[in-house]
Amino acid sequence: MSKKIPFTEIDKSWTIFLDRDGVINKEKHKDYIHSWEEFFFYENAEKAIRIFSELFGRIIVVTNQKGVGKGVTLQANLEVIHENMTVAIESAGGRLDAIYYCPDLDDNSSNRKPNHGMGLMAKEQFPEIDFSKSLMIGNTISDMEFARNLGVYSIFLPTTRPEVDLNDERIDEVFSSLYEAAIFIKKNKE
């Protein structure tokens, strides 16, 4: 059953978890982002993260990266993507507190979304994270299940999955983009 997100309560004691591909950057259809040259931010994504930086105590990226496990995306290239993404976000006035990724091929891996291992890693690194004061923004039902498994609120972006039923009980809120979500949350804080 979906939950009503208490947007007016969001403050620096809250954490926001973000998926990467299809949320922060454009996803490649049926393929992986293999290099920085293939990485393209969605319009205003950096601005959205700047807004989140003003509102949330922690901003955590959690991303499945099976391409690394398959050997088609080089580990070194993934690190360059994440370094450059972080620099671009910081240049726009935002921040990322951590990026966790799961290269595991086994869908049952505890760290692969929808399982909640990456969320638990974040809690271990940042003990102040309170899952009852956390949001997850993603573009797949797997992201929404990750949110449910972790006990956090879920926001769905139908950027790459227009076929998903937006009334699905695992979805608490829907926005068309990361920026739209950021603007809405900011307005509801004022």
Coordinates of C-alpha atoms in Angstrom, one line a residue:
M1 CA 0.0 0.0 0.0
S2 CA 1.5 3.4 -1.0
K3 CA 2.2 5.9 1.8
K4 CA 1.7 9.6 1.8
I5 CA 5.1 11.3 1.9
P6 CA 5.3 14.0 4.6
F7 CA 7.1 16.5 2.4
T8 CA 6.6 19.3 4.9
E9 CA 8.7 17.4 7.5
I10 CA 11.8 17.0 5.2
D11 CA 14.9 18.6 6.8
K12 CA 18.6 17.9 7.2
S13 CA 17.8 14.8 9.3
W14 CA 16.4 13.2 6.1
T15 CA 18.3 11.1 3.4
I16 CA 17.5 10.8 -0.3
F17 CA 18.6 7.8 -2.2
L18 CA 18.9 8.2 -6.0
D19 CA 19.2 5.6 -8.8
R20 CA 21.6 6.7 -11.5
D21 CA 20.7 5.6 -15.1
G22 CA 17.2 6.8 -16.0
V23 CA 17.1 9.2 -13.1
I24 CA 20.3 11.4 -13.1
N25 CA 21.4 10.5 -16.6
K26 CA 19.9 9.2 -19.8
E27 CA 19.8 5.4 -19.9
K28 CA 20.9 3.5 -23.0
H29 CA 18.2 1.2 -24.3
K30 CA 19.1 -2.4 -23.6
D31 CA 22.7 -1.5 -22.9
Y32 CA 25.0 0.0 -20.3
I33 CA 26.8 3.3 -20.0
H34 CA 30.4 2.2 -20.7
S35 CA 32.3 5.5 -20.6
W36 CA 32.0 9.1 -19.6
E37 CA 31.5 10.0 -23.3
E38 CA 28.2 8.0 -23.2
F39 CA 27.0 9.7 -20.0
F40 CA 24.5 12.5 -20.5
F41 CA 22.7 14.3 -17.6
Y42 CA 19.0 14.7 -17.9
E43 CA 18.1 18.4 -18.3
N44 CA 18.3 20.2 -14.9
A45 CA 19.5 17.0 -13.1
E46 CA 22.4 18.9 -11.6
K47 CA 20.1 21.7 -10.5
A48 CA 17.8 19.1 -8.9
I49 CA 20.7 17.7 -6.9
R50 CA 21.7 21.2 -5.8
I51 CA 18.2 21.7 -4.4
F52 CA 18.4 18.3 -2.7
S53 CA 21.7 19.4 -1.2
E54 CA 20.0 22.3 0.5
L55 CA 17.1 20.1 1.8
F56 CA 18.6 16.7 2.7
G57 CA 21.3 15.7 5.2
R58 CA 22.5 12.9 3.0
I59 CA 22.4 12.2 -0.8
I60 CA 23.2 8.7 -1.7
V61 CA 23.4 7.1 -5.2
V62 CA 22.5 3.4 -5.4
T63 CA 23.0 1.8 -8.8
N64 CA 23.0 -1.7 -10.2
Q65 CA 25.9 -2.0 -12.7
K66 CA 25.7 -5.5 -14.1
G67 CA 27.9 -4.3 -17.1
V68 CA 30.9 -4.4 -14.8
G69 CA 30.1 -7.9 -13.6
K70 CA 29.7 -9.0 -17.2
G71 CA 33.1 -7.5 -18.2
V72 CA 31.5 -5.2 -20.8
T73 CA 32.0 -2.0 -18.7
L74 CA 35.5 -1.5 -17.3
Q75 CA 35.7 -0.9 -13.6
A76 CA 38.1 2.0 -14.3
N77 CA 35.6 3.6 -16.7
L78 CA 32.8 3.3 -14.1
E79 CA 35.1 5.1 -11.6
V80 CA 35.8 7.9 -14.1
I81 CA 32.0 8.2 -14.8
H82 CA 31.3 8.6 -11.1
E83 CA 34.2 11.0 -10.5
N84 CA 33.2 13.2 -13.4
M85 CA 29.5 13.0 -12.4
T86 CA 30.4 14.1 -8.9
V87 CA 32.6 17.0 -10.1
A88 CA 29.8 18.2 -12.4
I89 CA 27.3 18.1 -9.6
E90 CA 29.6 19.9 -7.3
S91 CA 30.3 22.5 -10.0
A92 CA 26.6 23.2 -10.1
G93 CA 26.5 23.7 -6.3
G94 CA 25.3 20.3 -5.3
R95 CA 26.9 17.3 -3.6
L96 CA 26.8 13.5 -3.4
D97 CA 27.7 12.0 -0.1
A98 CA 28.3 8.5 -1.5
I99 CA 27.8 6.3 -4.5
Y100 CA 27.2 2.6 -4.1
Y101 CA 27.1 0.2 -7.0
C102 CA 26.4 -3.5 -7.4
P103 CA 28.3 -5.3 -10.2
D104 CA 26.9 -8.7 -9.2
L105 CA 25.4 -10.9 -11.9
D106 CA 23.2 -12.9 -9.5
D107 CA 19.8 -11.3 -9.1
N108 CA 19.6 -12.7 -5.6
S109 CA 22.7 -10.8 -4.5
S110 CA 21.9 -9.0 -1.2
N111 CA 23.4 -5.8 -2.7
R112 CA 21.6 -5.9 -6.0
K113 CA 18.4 -3.9 -6.1
P114 CA 15.6 -4.7 -5.3
N115 CA 17.5 -6.2 -2.3
H116 CA 18.5 -3.6 0.3
G117 CA 22.2 -4.3 0.7
M118 CA 23.4 -0.9 -0.7
G119 CA 21.0 0.9 1.7
L120 CA 22.5 -1.0 4.6
M121 CA 26.0 -0.1 3.4
A122 CA 25.0 3.5 3.5
K123 CA 23.6 3.2 7.0
E124 CA 26.9 1.6 8.1
Q125 CA 28.9 4.4 6.7
F126 CA 26.4 7.1 7.9
P127 CA 24.9 5.8 11.1
E128 CA 22.7 8.9 11.4
I129 CA 20.6 7.7 8.4
D130 CA 17.0 7.0 9.6
F131 CA 15.1 4.9 7.0
S132 CA 11.8 6.3 8.3
K133 CA 13.1 9.7 7.2
S134 CA 14.3 8.7 3.7
L135 CA 13.2 8.8 0.1
M136 CA 14.2 6.7 -2.9
I137 CA 13.9 8.1 -6.4
G138 CA 14.1 5.6 -9.2
N139 CA 12.8 4.7 -12.6
T140 CA 12.0 1.0 -12.2
I141 CA 9.8 -1.2 -10.1
S142 CA 13.0 -2.7 -8.8
D143 CA 13.9 0.7 -7.3
M144 CA 10.4 0.9 -5.7
E145 CA 10.9 -2.6 -4.2
F146 CA 14.3 -1.5 -2.9
A147 CA 12.5 1.4 -1.2
R148 CA 9.9 -1.0 0.3
N149 CA 12.6 -3.5 1.4
L150 CA 14.5 -0.7 3.2
G151 CA 11.3 0.9 4.6
V152 CA 11.7 4.2 2.8
Y153 CA 9.3 6.3 0.8
S154 CA 9.3 5.7 -3.0
I155 CA 9.2 8.2 -5.9
F156 CA 8.9 6.9 -9.4
L157 CA 10.1 8.6 -12.5
P158 CA 8.5 7.1 -15.7
T159 CA 11.5 8.2 -17.8
T160 CA 12.3 4.8 -19.3
R161 CA 9.4 2.6 -18.2
P162 CA 6.1 4.3 -19.5
E163 CA 4.4 0.9 -19.3
V164 CA 4.5 0.8 -15.5
D165 CA 1.2 1.2 -13.7
L166 CA 1.6 4.5 -11.8
N167 CA -1.0 3.3 -9.3
D168 CA 1.2 0.4 -8.3
E169 CA 1.1 0.0 -4.5
R170 CA 4.9 0.2 -4.3
I171 CA 4.9 3.7 -5.7
D172 CA 4.2 6.5 -3.2
E173 CA 4.6 9.5 -5.6
V174 CA 5.3 10.1 -9.3
F175 CA 7.1 12.9 -11.0
S176 CA 8.2 13.3 -14.6
S177 CA 11.8 14.2 -13.8
L178 CA 14.3 14.6 -11.0
Y179 CA 14.0 18.3 -11.3
E180 CA 10.2 18.3 -11.1
A181 CA 10.5 16.2 -7.9
A182 CA 13.1 18.7 -6.4
I183 CA 11.0 21.7 -7.2
F184 CA 7.9 20.1 -5.7
I185 CA 9.7 19.1 -2.5
K186 CA 11.3 22.5 -2.1
K187 CA 7.9 24.3 -2.6
N188 CA 6.3 22.0 0.0
K189 CA 9.0 22.9 2.4
E190 CA 8.4 26.7 2.1

